[in-house]
PDB file of C-alpha atoms in Angstrom:
ATOM      1  CA  MET A   1      86.314 115.964 198.634  1.00  0.00           C
ATOM      2  CA  THR A   2      85.753 119.735 198.837  1.00  0.00           C
ATOM      3  CA  LYS A   3      87.597 121.785 196.259  1.00  0.00           C
ATOM      4  CA  LYS A   4      89.195 125.219 196.631  1.00  0.00           C
ATOM      5  CA  PHE A   5      89.213 128.047 194.055  1.00  0.00           C
ATOM      6  CA  LEU A   6      90.888 131.393 193.721  1.00  0.00           C
ATOM      7  CA  ILE A   7      89.025 134.486 192.984  1.00  0.00           C
ATOM      8  CA  LEU A   8      91.124 137.263 191.528  1.00  0.00           C
ATOM      9  CA  SER A   9      89.101 140.543 191.216  1.00  0.00           C
ATOM     10  CA  GLN A  10      88.868 144.074 192.356  1.00  0.00           C
ATOM     11  CA  ASN A  11      85.115 144.254 191.254  1.00  0.00           C
ATOM     12  CA  PRO A  12      82.976 143.856 194.271  1.00  0.00           C
ATOM     13  CA  ASP A  13      79.916 142.903 192.246  1.00  0.00           C
ATOM     14  CA  LEU A  14      81.694 140.217 190.292  1.00  0.00           C
ATOM     15  CA  THR A  15      83.445 138.903 193.375  1.00  0.00           C
ATOM     16  CA  THR A  16      80.093 138.500 195.158  1.00  0.00           C
ATOM     17  CA  LYS A  17      78.650 136.766 192.162  1.00  0.00           C
ATOM     18  CA  LEU A  18      81.542 134.260 192.041  1.00  0.00           C
ATOM     19  CA  GLU A  19      81.560 133.734 195.826  1.00  0.00           C
ATOM     20  CA  GLN A  20      77.783 132.702 195.686  1.00  0.00           C
ATOM     21  CA  LEU A  21      78.392 130.404 192.682  1.00  0.00           C
ATOM     22  CA  ILE A  22      81.162 128.550 194.583  1.00  0.00           C
ATOM     23  CA  LYS A  23      79.073 128.379 197.752  1.00  0.00           C
ATOM     24  CA  LYS A  24      76.147 126.832 195.721  1.00  0.00           C
ATOM     25  CA  LYS A  25      78.616 124.102 194.719  1.00  0.00           C
ATOM     26  CA  LYS A  26      79.511 123.624 198.402  1.00  0.00           C
ATOM     27  CA  GLU A  27      83.159 124.392 197.766  1.00  0.00           C
ATOM     28  CA  ASN A  28      85.667 126.820 199.257  1.00  0.00           C
ATOM     29  CA  TYR A  29      87.448 129.873 197.795  1.00  0.00           C
ATOM     30  CA  ARG A  30      90.068 132.487 198.456  1.00  0.00           C
ATOM     31  CA  HIS A  31      89.719 136.062 197.313  1.00  0.00           C
ATOM     32  CA  LEU A  32      92.778 137.929 195.950  1.00  0.00           C
ATOM     33  CA  THR A  33      93.232 141.211 194.119  1.00  0.00           C
ATOM     34  CA  THR A  34      96.550 141.214 192.314  1.00  0.00           C
ATOM     35  CA  PRO A  35      98.500 138.793 190.010  1.00  0.00           C
ATOM     36  CA  THR A  36     101.479 139.004 192.427  1.00  0.00           C
ATOM     37  CA  SER A  37      99.138 137.695 195.253  1.00  0.00           C
ATOM     38  CA  LEU A  38      98.112 134.864 192.918  1.00  0.00           C
ATOM     39  CA  VAL A  39     101.707 133.721 192.377  1.00  0.00           C
ATOM     40  CA  VAL A  40     102.410 133.936 196.142  1.00  0.00           C
ATOM     41  CA  ALA A  41      99.250 131.911 197.002  1.00  0.00           C
ATOM     42  CA  LEU A  42     100.086 129.189 194.615  1.00  0.00           C
ATOM     43  CA  ASN A  43     103.513 128.834 196.009  1.00  0.00           C
ATOM     44  CA  ASP A  44     103.156 129.529 199.856  1.00  0.00           C
ATOM     45  CA  ASP A  45      99.921 127.646 200.538  1.00  0.00           C
ATOM     46  CA  ASP A  46      99.741 123.992 201.535  1.00  0.00           C
ATOM     47  CA  ASP A  47      96.384 123.968 199.814  1.00  0.00           C
ATOM     48  CA  SER A  48      96.034 122.963 196.038  1.00  0.00           C
ATOM     49  CA  TYR A  49      93.485 124.831 193.948  1.00  0.00           C
ATOM     50  CA  SER A  50      91.057 123.305 191.567  1.00  0.00           C
ATOM     51  CA  GLY A  51      90.477 126.429 189.389  1.00  0.00           C
ATOM     52  CA  ILE A  52      90.767 130.267 189.079  1.00  0.00           C
ATOM     53  CA  PHE A  53      88.280 132.929 188.357  1.00  0.00           C
ATOM     54  CA  TRP A  54      90.290 135.845 187.095  1.00  0.00           C
ATOM     55  CA  ASP A  55      88.996 139.372 186.376  1.00  0.00           C
ATOM     56  CA  ILE A  56      91.627 141.029 184.141  1.00  0.00           C
ATOM     57  CA  THR A  57      89.840 144.371 183.704  1.00  0.00           C
ATOM     58  CA  LYS A  58      92.399 146.131 186.074  1.00  0.00           C
ATOM     59  CA  SER A  59      95.359 144.238 184.855  1.00  0.00           C
ATOM     60  CA  ASN A  60      97.747 144.948 181.947  1.00  0.00           C
ATOM     61  CA  LEU A  61      97.315 142.137 179.261  1.00  0.00           C
ATOM     62  CA  ASP A  62     101.141 141.538 179.142  1.00  0.00           C
ATOM     63  CA  THR A  63     101.195 141.126 183.047  1.00  0.00           C
ATOM     64  CA  THR A  64      98.310 138.670 182.778  1.00  0.00           C
ATOM     65  CA  LEU A  65     100.031 136.565 179.966  1.00  0.00           C
ATOM     66  CA  ALA A  66     103.358 136.561 181.859  1.00  0.00           C
ATOM     67  CA  THR A  67     101.622 135.380 185.022  1.00  0.00           C
ATOM     68  CA  LEU A  68      99.752 132.679 183.200  1.00  0.00           C
ATOM     69  CA  LEU A  69     102.915 131.287 181.702  1.00  0.00           C
ATOM     70  CA  LEU A  70     104.365 131.105 185.238  1.00  0.00           C
ATOM     71  CA  ILE A  71     101.367 129.430 187.051  1.00  0.00           C
ATOM     72  CA  ARG A  72      99.444 127.427 184.381  1.00  0.00           C
ATOM     73  CA  ASN A  73     100.992 124.032 185.207  1.00  0.00           C
ATOM     74  CA  GLN A  74     100.233 124.508 189.034  1.00  0.00           C
ATOM     75  CA  VAL A  75      96.436 124.638 188.502  1.00  0.00           C
ATOM     76  CA  ALA A  76      95.034 121.247 187.485  1.00  0.00           C
ATOM     77  CA  GLY A  77      91.686 122.840 186.786  1.00  0.00           C
ATOM     78  CA  PRO A  78      89.922 125.579 184.754  1.00  0.00           C
ATOM     79  CA  ILE A  79      91.048 129.093 184.489  1.00  0.00           C
ATOM     80  CA  ILE A  80      88.082 131.420 183.589  1.00  0.00           C
ATOM     81  CA  ILE A  81      88.874 134.962 182.613  1.00  0.00           C
ATOM     82  CA  PHE A  82      86.485 137.893 182.835  1.00  0.00           C
ATOM     83  CA  THR A  83      87.101 140.986 180.658  1.00  0.00           C
ATOM     84  CA  ASN A  84      85.378 143.696 178.750  1.00  0.00           C
ATOM     85  CA  SER A  85      87.832 143.458 175.895  1.00  0.00           C
ATOM     86  CA  HIS A  86      86.899 140.780 173.393  1.00  0.00           C
ATOM     87  CA  SER A  87      89.211 141.721 170.522  1.00  0.00           C
ATOM     88  CA  ASP A  88      90.618 138.908 168.361  1.00  0.00           C
ATOM     89  CA  ARG A  89      94.044 139.967 169.635  1.00  0.00           C
ATOM     90  CA  THR A  90      93.131 139.661 173.255  1.00  0.00           C
ATOM     91  CA  LEU A  91      91.217 136.397 172.784  1.00  0.00           C
ATOM     92  CA  ASN A  92      93.967 134.697 170.736  1.00  0.00           C
ATOM     93  CA  LYS A  93      96.631 135.625 173.405  1.00  0.00           C
ATOM     94  CA  LEU A  94      94.524 134.337 176.271  1.00  0.00           C
ATOM     95  CA  TYR A  95      93.549 131.081 174.639  1.00  0.00           C
ATOM     96  CA  LYS A  96      97.207 130.506 173.585  1.00  0.00           C
ATOM     97  CA  ALA A  97      98.131 130.860 177.230  1.00  0.00           C
ATOM     98  CA  LYS A  98      95.756 127.944 177.929  1.00  0.00           C
ATOM     99  CA  VAL A  99      92.771 129.626 179.661  1.00  0.00           C
ATOM    100  CA  ASP A 100      89.589 127.697 179.489  1.00  0.00           C
ATOM    101  CA  PHE A 101      87.064 130.266 178.835  1.00  0.00           C
ATOM    102  CA  VAL A 102      86.831 134.143 178.434  1.00  0.00           C
ATOM    103  CA  ALA A 103      83.641 135.697 179.834  1.00  0.00           C
ATOM    104  CA  ASP A 104      82.071 139.128 179.911  1.00  0.00           C
ATOM    105  CA  LEU A 105      81.748 140.773 183.224  1.00  0.00           C
ATOM    106  CA  GLU A 106      77.954 140.735 182.893  1.00  0.00           C
ATOM    107  CA  ILE A 107      77.581 137.033 182.065  1.00  0.00           C
ATOM    108  CA  ASN A 108      74.317 135.396 183.075  1.00  0.00           C
ATOM    109  CA  GLU A 109      74.858 133.581 186.328  1.00  0.00           C
ATOM    110  CA  LYS A 110      73.158 130.436 185.156  1.00  0.00           C
ATOM    111  CA  LEU A 111      75.301 130.295 181.991  1.00  0.00           C
ATOM    112  CA  LEU A 112      78.369 130.747 184.125  1.00  0.00           C
ATOM    113  CA  LEU A 113      77.378 127.923 186.478  1.00  0.00           C
ATOM    114  CA  ARG A 114      77.037 125.637 183.506  1.00  0.00           C
ATOM    115  CA  ILE A 115      80.338 126.636 182.042  1.00  0.00           C
ATOM    116  CA  PHE A 116      81.921 126.206 185.392  1.00  0.00           C
ATOM    117  CA  GLU A 117      80.397 122.687 185.850  1.00  0.00           C
ATOM    118  CA  GLN A 118      81.389 121.555 182.476  1.00  0.00           C
ATOM    119  CA  ARG A 119      84.942 122.752 182.774  1.00  0.00           C
ATOM    120  CA  LEU A 120      85.264 120.937 186.048  1.00  0.00           C
ATOM    121  CA  TRP A 121      83.869 117.777 184.601  1.00  0.00           C
ATOM    122  CA  SER A 122      86.346 117.767 181.786  1.00  0.00           C
ATOM    123  CA  TYR A 123      89.267 118.108 184.212  1.00  0.00           C
ATOM    124  CA  THR A 124      88.308 115.033 186.118  1.00  0.00           C
ATOM    125  CA  PHE A 125      89.145 113.038 182.928  1.00  0.00           C
ATOM    126  CA  LYS A 126      91.788 115.169 181.519  1.00  0.00           C
ATOM    127  CA  ILE A 127      94.355 115.052 184.429  1.00  0.00           C
ATOM    128  CA  GLN A 128      95.523 111.385 184.750  1.00  0.00           C
ATOM    129  CA  PRO A 129      97.703 110.351 187.707  1.00  0.00           C
ATOM    130  CA  GLU A 130     100.814 110.067 185.687  1.00  0.00           C
ATOM    131  CA  GLU A 131     100.331 113.448 184.203  1.00  0.00           C
ATOM    132  CA  LYS A 132      99.984 114.808 187.848  1.00  0.00           C
ATOM    133  CA  LYS A 133     103.236 113.227 188.787  1.00  0.00           C
ATOM    134  CA  LEU A 134     105.028 114.749 185.752  1.00  0.00           C
ATOM    135  CA  ALA A 135     103.615 118.171 186.485  1.00  0.00           C
ATOM    136  CA  LYS A 136     104.665 118.010 190.075  1.00  0.00           C
ATOM    137  CA  ARG A 137     108.083 116.884 189.038  1.00  0.00           C
ATOM    138  CA  ALA A 138     108.310 119.762 186.643  1.00  0.00           C
ATOM    139  CA  ASN A 139     107.256 122.324 189.224  1.00  0.00           C
ATOM    140  CA  GLU A 140     109.720 121.117 191.653  1.00  0.00           C
ATOM    141  CA  GLU A 141     112.651 121.317 189.158  1.00  0.00           C
ATOM    142  CA  ILE A 142     115.907 123.029 190.353  1.00  0.00           C
ATOM    143  CA  ILE A 143     118.415 123.993 187.769  1.00  0.00           C
ATOM    144  CA  GLU A 144     122.106 124.738 188.730  1.00  0.00           C
ATOM    145  CA  THR A 145     124.962 125.737 186.597  1.00  0.00           C
ATOM    146  CA  GLY A 146     128.154 127.213 188.158  1.00  0.00           C
ATOM    147  CA  ASN A 147     127.224 129.686 190.818  1.00  0.00           C
ATOM    148  CA  ILE A 148     123.671 130.077 189.538  1.00  0.00           C
ATOM    149  CA  LYS A 149     120.741 128.169 191.066  1.00  0.00           C
ATOM    150  CA  ILE A 150     117.124 128.437 189.672  1.00  0.00           C
ATOM    151  CA  ASN A 151     114.208 127.168 191.648  1.00  0.00           C
ATOM    152  CA  ILE A 152     111.364 127.060 189.213  1.00  0.00           C
ATOM    153  CA  ASN A 153     108.718 126.090 191.709  1.00  0.00           C
ATOM    154  CA  LYS A 154     109.438 129.054 193.937  1.00  0.00           C
ATOM    155  CA  TYR A 155     110.307 131.435 191.177  1.00  0.00           C
ATOM    156  CA  SER A 156     113.609 132.161 192.793  1.00  0.00           C
ATOM    157  CA  VAL A 157     117.104 132.609 191.476  1.00  0.00           C
ATOM    158  CA  PHE A 158     120.442 132.652 193.399  1.00  0.00           C
ATOM    159  CA  LYS A 159     123.997 133.631 192.505  1.00  0.00           C
ATOM    160  CA  ASN A 160     126.624 132.558 194.956  1.00  0.00           C
ATOM    161  CA  ASN A 161     123.794 131.722 197.383  1.00  0.00           C
ATOM    162  CA  GLU A 162     122.593 135.204 197.310  1.00  0.00           C
ATOM    163  CA  PRO A 163     118.999 135.969 195.891  1.00  0.00           C
ATOM    164  CA  VAL A 164     118.852 137.715 192.588  1.00  0.00           C
ATOM    165  CA  VAL A 165     115.726 139.904 192.002  1.00  0.00           C
ATOM    166  CA  LEU A 166     114.311 139.323 188.413  1.00  0.00           C
ATOM    167  CA  THR A 167     111.288 140.634 186.711  1.00  0.00           C
ATOM    168  CA  PRO A 168     108.607 138.092 185.576  1.00  0.00           C
ATOM    169  CA  LYS A 169     109.813 138.260 181.995  1.00  0.00           C
ATOM    170  CA  GLU A 170     113.514 137.880 182.989  1.00  0.00           C
ATOM    171  CA  PHE A 171     112.629 134.918 184.915  1.00  0.00           C
ATOM    172  CA  GLN A 172     110.720 133.231 182.147  1.00  0.00           C
ATOM    173  CA  LEU A 173     113.523 134.004 179.727  1.00  0.00           C
ATOM    174  CA  LEU A 174     116.121 132.593 181.974  1.00  0.00           C
ATOM    175  CA  VAL A 175     114.087 129.442 182.776  1.00  0.00           C
ATOM    176  CA  TYR A 176     113.403 128.758 179.049  1.00  0.00           C
ATOM    177  CA  LEU A 177     117.087 129.110 178.242  1.00  0.00           C
ATOM    178  CA  ALA A 178     118.080 126.966 181.169  1.00  0.00           C
ATOM    179  CA  GLN A 179     115.614 124.252 180.352  1.00  0.00           C
ATOM    180  CA  ASN A 180     117.094 124.139 176.817  1.00  0.00           C
ATOM    181  CA  LYS A 181     120.723 124.209 178.268  1.00  0.00           C
ATOM    182  CA  GLY A 182     123.395 123.946 175.567  1.00  0.00           C
ATOM    183  CA  ASN A 183     121.039 124.463 172.745  1.00  0.00           C
ATOM    184  CA  VAL A 184     121.110 127.717 170.598  1.00  0.00           C
ATOM    185  CA  ILE A 185     117.653 129.350 170.858  1.00  0.00           C
ATOM    186  CA  SER A 186     116.795 132.020 168.159  1.00  0.00           C
ATOM    187  CA  ARG A 187     115.427 135.356 168.975  1.00  0.00           C
ATOM    188  CA  GLU A 188     112.408 134.468 167.063  1.00  0.00           C
ATOM    189  CA  GLN A 189     111.864 131.375 169.250  1.00  0.00           C
ATOM    190  CA  LEU A 190     112.283 133.327 172.405  1.00  0.00           C
ATOM    191  CA  LEU A 191     110.014 136.125 171.194  1.00  0.00           C
ATOM    192  CA  GLN A 192     107.329 133.480 170.478  1.00  0.00           C
ATOM    193  CA  LYS A 193     107.699 131.505 173.616  1.00  0.00           C
ATOM    194  CA  ILE A 194     108.123 134.319 176.181  1.00  0.00           C
ATOM    195  CA  TRP A 195     106.180 137.209 174.642  1.00  0.00           C
ATOM    196  CA  GLY A 196     103.861 135.601 172.073  1.00  0.00           C
ATOM    197  CA  TYR A 197     104.545 135.633 168.328  1.00  0.00           C
ATOM    198  CA  ASP A 198     102.687 138.840 167.574  1.00  0.00           C
ATOM    199  CA  LEU A 199     103.053 140.685 170.922  1.00  0.00           C
ATOM    200  CA  LEU A 200     105.915 142.801 169.559  1.00  0.00           C
ATOM    201  CA  GLY A 201     107.182 143.609 166.144  1.00  0.00           C
ATOM    202  CA  SER A 202     110.858 143.326 166.946  1.00  0.00           C
ATOM    203  CA  SER A 203     113.231 140.974 168.493  1.00  0.00           C
ATOM    204  CA  ARG A 204     115.084 143.989 170.005  1.00  0.00           C
ATOM    205  CA  ILE A 205     113.168 143.361 173.235  1.00  0.00           C
ATOM    206  CA  VAL A 206     114.881 139.988 173.657  1.00  0.00           C
ATOM    207  CA  ASP A 207     118.316 141.472 173.386  1.00  0.00           C
ATOM    208  CA  ILE A 208     117.446 144.135 176.109  1.00  0.00           C
ATOM    209  CA  HIS A 209     116.218 141.471 178.472  1.00  0.00           C
ATOM    210  CA  ILE A 210     119.347 139.243 177.764  1.00  0.00           C
ATOM    211  CA  SER A 211     121.388 142.232 178.724  1.00  0.00           C
ATOM    212  CA  HIS A 212     119.509 142.781 181.981  1.00  0.00           C
ATOM    213  CA  LEU A 213     120.035 139.160 182.798  1.00  0.00           C
ATOM    214  CA  ARG A 214     123.764 139.289 182.204  1.00  0.00           C
ATOM    215  CA  ASP A 215     124.060 142.401 184.366  1.00  0.00           C
ATOM    216  CA  LYS A 216     122.453 140.588 187.269  1.00  0.00           C
ATOM    217  CA  LEU A 217     123.908 137.013 186.770  1.00  0.00           C
ATOM    218  CA  GLU A 218     127.275 137.299 185.144  1.00  0.00           C
ATOM    219  CA  ASP A 219     130.493 138.199 186.992  1.00  0.00           C
ATOM    220  CA  ASP A 220     131.496 140.330 184.041  1.00  0.00           C
ATOM    221  CA  SER A 221     128.491 141.133 181.733  1.00  0.00           C
ATOM    222  CA  SER A 222     130.781 142.119 178.847  1.00  0.00           C
ATOM    223  CA  HIS A 223     132.390 138.646 179.036  1.00  0.00           C
ATOM    224  CA  PRO A 224     129.564 136.287 179.814  1.00  0.00           C
ATOM    225  CA  GLN A 225     130.208 132.732 180.911  1.00  0.00           C
ATOM    226  CA  HIS A 226     126.545 131.488 181.013  1.00  0.00           C
ATOM    227  CA  ILE A 227     124.371 133.397 178.716  1.00  0.00           C
ATOM    228  CA  LEU A 228     126.212 133.266 175.434  1.00  0.00           C
ATOM    229  CA  THR A 229     125.506 134.818 171.980  1.00  0.00           C
ATOM    230  CA  LYS A 230     125.739 132.876 168.922  1.00  0.00           C
ATOM    231  CA  ARG A 231     126.238 135.567 166.354  1.00  0.00           C
ATOM    232  CA  GLY A 232     123.632 135.352 163.612  1.00  0.00           C
ATOM    233  CA  PHE A 233     121.551 132.656 165.335  1.00  0.00           C
ATOM    234  CA  GLY A 234     120.595 133.509 169.007  1.00  0.00           C
ATOM    235  CA  TYR A 235     121.522 132.661 172.426  1.00  0.00           C
ATOM    236  CA  ARG A 236     122.739 129.712 174.407  1.00  0.00           C
ATOM    237  CA  PHE A 237     122.811 129.024 178.161  1.00  0.00           C
ATOM    238  CA  ILE A 238     125.624 126.803 179.520  1.00  0.00           C
TER     239      ILE A 238
END
């Protein structure tokens, strides 16, 4: 069965190299240029994708990590990153976000082909049928509480049946709280899960995003009914 891959790059030379590699394997591909178009493709297409080749040289690292958190479970195959930045900080964050390999833009084509083949081979054994069912079920999850509805698969939120526009980080934060509904989550836990444990030095960013969520979702943000503060501990979604 022919596989289909996503190429995300604004670099013509790298794009051509990747297109040729995929053609050698007699597989199909789709070329994209932005993280937003990647999210849209994974949610709007009827096709499923067997892997992503992602050039992040034109993307902000935080944007890349946020997008990875949103889409990783939708791709039952390797994600290979291309970058000129190979600092320990960058590599740690990318591998923590479950990418499969981080390559230099000038990587040898034969080496890239071997890495590509090895990663594809590993996923034929890694993803078992039951795991696929669980992943699909998780991606189709809809969470409702009061007048708020969260469709995780479509990255959409509604209040009183009206769409609410959230930033990627606000959406990730809301989903994590909603998936742990009723439990108090500390600022440190949220900082680690949503931003990465060493991405920021202060938990103040959590409070700011919580405030933005309350402004958008609560009827009265000064008296929230869904996103509650447990003073001295953290936040709870009900």
